[in-house]
Amino acid sequence: MTLNPQEVLREVFGYDAFRGPQAAIVEHVCAGGSALVLMPTGGGKSLCYQVPALCRPGTAVVVSPLIALMQDQVGALRQAGVRAAALHSAESPEAAAATWRELQAGQLDLLYVSPERLLGGDLIERLAALPLALFAIDEAHCVSQWGHDFRPEYLQLAVLAERFGAIPRIALTATADPRTRAEIVTRLSLEQAVVFIASFDRPNIRYLLRDKSEPRRQLLDFLTTQKGHSGIVYARSRKRVEAFAAALRAAGHDALAYHAGLSAETRSATLERFRLGSGVIVVATIAFGMGIDKPDVRFVAHVDLPKSLEAYYQETGRAGRDGLPAIAWMVHGAGDVPPLRRFIEDSDADPTQKRIEHGRLESLIAFAEASSCRRRILLSYLGEADGSDCGNCDVCLEPNQGMDVTEPARKALSAVYRTGGRFGAAHLVDVLLGGETARIRSLGHHQLGVYGIGRELDRGQWRSLFRQLTARGYLVAAADGHGGLQFGQDALVKPLLRGESRLEVRLPAPARVRRGGAALSGAVTTAAAADSADPDLLAALKAWRLEQARKQRLPPYVVFHDRTLVSIAERRPTALEELAGLTGIGRAKLASYGEAVLEVVRRQQPQA
Ligand code: ADP
Ligand code: ZN
């Protein structure tokens, strides 16, 4: 039985429509054509070869540089009922022999191999005797000698063109720059291949840049908005990585350090915790990079400038592969630049290469210091200019630089004082805005002088102001851990209240005038979707998923993506047919998990 691409997409993967250029790529490869696919991280490269692998007769051979990546892909495919296996150095001889038997019996749709494994021994000869659907070369930029991920064995993959001229080859990468692209074409003999380029925009990533003052405190402050989320913090040196990791742990975060100075065992244990867990923060040098295909990384934070705008794009691109809202956060200051310049000067690159590196650094500095839309600058650097502001970066969201907030800040402090220093920002903002909440009534806070005196700012601006007052030490969270805000340092609070000092901060633009590009509306839709899902049911589904994942020793997202859980919590399906219509639920997952999921939904009835 052969299925067409659309049926494979629906029945096997549980998705309704191809994304961007996927449909064209799949059609081209299914028809026997070769392709070079340039698509950003999270764009959906895997389906570009997985769907043709299932539509074409024979086995598809996928060359992948990292064992962890292969294992995740094979795990995810098997969950979807696809016959997939991997051959690499971490597999036992028995497992390899079993894989080989399946391969010869025509029982494998996809075979993942490391380049070493493919090129060493006689695997190529043996494959030549079998019906093959296609070759996919993942992370194809590994052929580039200029990149960070150069893998000498990738150069030998040119042999595939010589030996298997009639079999389609599809090379895939998220590296956008034209030089790397040209290198891939020549080194892999892809002159005849059609090049497909997807937009490199990552609309669900919100870029937030901050002036660096006290990076540690700024980071901790940012992390209060990311409770329970997985993320990566990048720092310049091993020493800084260790220091930041320790500071995060001291503040109660589940944070681990990762750099090249740690033993291989420690590093792989860290990667494993990060992949399998949720809410784990890895503080790392750039040694932590390729191989992170975790889709639910919610934030990437930079406490030091990366070395180029490309590096920034790649590093921040690890956030939000699942398409849900994610944040790229960075603090930067003038002090970041000299060490980076020295680093380039001290490297053993030739003068031409050094000039290129200096140029790349300049682009990054210009990006960081710009006062126009960040995404616009980033995309035009990547060769995509569309000229509109994104509405989802700090410049678009917080256009008023250094607004004088002395008066609102005094009102905020008064609200804290009049309510007895026992309440968190949410309630204080309600009071200032004259909200009609039951809590305000029962506490009698509608009778206070500060009730309703803060209508000059909206809720988002007040929240931001409270955060900034806390970050700057005017307010502190009460020690009892209930989130109540109290006065901070006397030396700051008193002069402000007496009118002897003034305060300037950057506030977000009022909600109603925020520019609403496509990017923002996209992020808002998913956020809104997450809001309309029943939080208790979502939590129950996540707990159930974690249990399934643990039992099978798989990362949770391989069982179901967050997106799928959100849509279940939203729709509350009561029958299998209803469940089958939701995103990410194909035939195999419906069969293995359908009943269990319905049971979780039944048990978790909404509160009246
Ligand atoms: P890449 O390898 O390009 O970084 P992946 O292939 O891992 O990206 O895909 C990123 C995420 O998007 C995955 O969770 C994948 O299941 C999902 N995805 C890809 N294509 C589609 C589609 N057409 N519809 C819905 N989800 C998709
Ligand atoms: Zn913008």
Short mmCIF file of N, CA and C and ligand atoms in Angstrom, two decimals, residues 9 15-19 22 39-47 73 138 293 295 321-322 561 583, ligand 1:
data_model
loop_
_atom_site.label_atom_id
_atom_site.label_comp_id
_atom_site.label_asym_id
_atom_site.label_seq_id
_atom_site.Cartn_x
_atom_site.Cartn_y
_atom_site.Cartn_z
N LEU A 9 1.31 12.69 5.54
CA LEU A 9 1.36 13.80 6.50
C LEU A 9 0.26 13.65 7.55
N TYR A 15 -0.44 15.76 10.90
CA TYR A 15 -0.51 17.18 10.55
C TYR A 15 -1.43 17.40 9.36
N ASP A 16 -2.05 18.57 9.32
CA ASP A 16 -3.02 18.85 8.27
C ASP A 16 -2.43 19.42 7.00
N ALA A 17 -1.38 20.22 7.14
CA ALA A 17 -0.88 20.90 5.94
C ALA A 17 0.63 20.99 5.99
N PHE A 18 1.26 20.99 4.81
CA PHE A 18 2.68 21.24 4.75
C PHE A 18 2.93 22.70 5.07
N ARG A 19 4.14 22.98 5.49
CA ARG A 19 4.50 24.33 5.91
C ARG A 19 5.46 24.93 4.89
N GLN A 22 7.74 23.10 2.18
CA GLN A 22 7.74 21.63 2.35
C GLN A 22 7.03 20.91 1.21
N MET A 39 16.61 25.99 5.43
CA MET A 39 15.42 26.27 6.22
C MET A 39 15.87 26.56 7.64
N PRO A 40 15.28 27.53 8.32
CA PRO A 40 15.76 27.83 9.67
C PRO A 40 15.47 26.67 10.61
N THR A 41 16.17 26.67 11.73
CA THR A 41 15.89 25.71 12.78
C THR A 41 14.41 25.78 13.14
N GLY A 42 13.81 24.63 13.27
CA GLY A 42 12.40 24.61 13.61
C GLY A 42 11.48 24.77 12.41
N GLY A 43 12.07 24.95 11.23
CA GLY A 43 11.28 25.17 10.03
C GLY A 43 10.56 23.91 9.56
N GLY A 44 11.10 22.76 9.95
CA GLY A 44 10.46 21.51 9.53
C GLY A 44 11.24 20.79 8.45
N LYS A 45 12.56 20.73 8.60
CA LYS A 45 13.39 20.07 7.59
C LYS A 45 13.13 18.56 7.54
N SER A 46 12.95 17.94 8.72
CA SER A 46 12.88 16.48 8.74
C SER A 46 11.79 15.92 7.82
N LEU A 47 10.62 16.55 7.84
CA LEU A 47 9.53 16.04 7.01
C LEU A 47 9.87 16.08 5.53
N GLN A 73 15.46 11.20 16.54
CA GLN A 73 14.66 11.08 15.30
C GLN A 73 14.08 9.68 15.18
N ASP A 138 21.77 15.44 6.40
CA ASP A 138 21.32 16.44 7.37
C ASP A 138 22.53 17.26 7.84
N ASP A 293 18.20 19.41 19.66
CA ASP A 293 17.00 19.55 18.84
C ASP A 293 15.76 19.53 19.70
N PRO A 295 12.60 20.64 21.15
CA PRO A 295 11.71 21.63 20.54
C PRO A 295 11.17 22.66 21.52
N ARG A 321 11.66 25.88 18.76
CA ARG A 321 11.53 25.08 17.54
C ARG A 321 10.13 24.56 17.35
N ASP A 322 9.37 24.47 18.42
CA ASP A 322 8.00 23.96 18.31
C ASP A 322 7.03 25.01 17.82
N HIS A 561 4.03 16.60 21.36
CA HIS A 561 4.51 17.96 21.51
C HIS A 561 3.58 18.75 22.43
N THR A 583 -3.78 18.15 15.98
CA THR A 583 -2.44 18.21 15.41
C THR A 583 -1.47 17.27 16.15
P1 ADP B 1 14.22 21.46 11.81
O1 ADP B 1 14.91 20.13 11.64
O2 ADP B 1 14.07 22.21 10.54
O3 ADP B 1 14.83 22.29 12.89
P2 ADP B 1 12.02 19.85 12.57
O4 ADP B 1 11.98 19.00 11.38
O5 ADP B 1 12.55 19.28 13.83
O6 ADP B 1 12.76 21.21 12.27
O7 ADP B 1 10.55 20.42 12.82
C1 ADP B 1 10.30 21.36 13.83
C2 ADP B 1 8.95 21.10 14.46
O8 ADP B 1 7.89 21.45 13.57
C3 ADP B 1 8.74 19.64 14.78
O9 ADP B 1 8.14 19.60 16.03
C4 ADP B 1 7.82 19.14 13.70
O10 ADP B 1 7.05 18.06 14.15
C5 ADP B 1 6.98 20.37 13.42
N1 ADP B 1 6.49 20.40 12.03
C6 ADP B 1 7.22 20.29 10.90
N2 ADP B 1 6.43 20.37 9.82
C7 ADP B 1 5.17 20.54 10.26
C8 ADP B 1 3.90 20.70 9.61
N3 ADP B 1 3.78 20.70 8.30
N4 ADP B 1 2.81 20.87 10.40
C9 ADP B 1 2.93 20.88 11.75
N5 ADP B 1 4.09 20.73 12.42
C10 ADP B 1 5.21 20.57 11.69
#
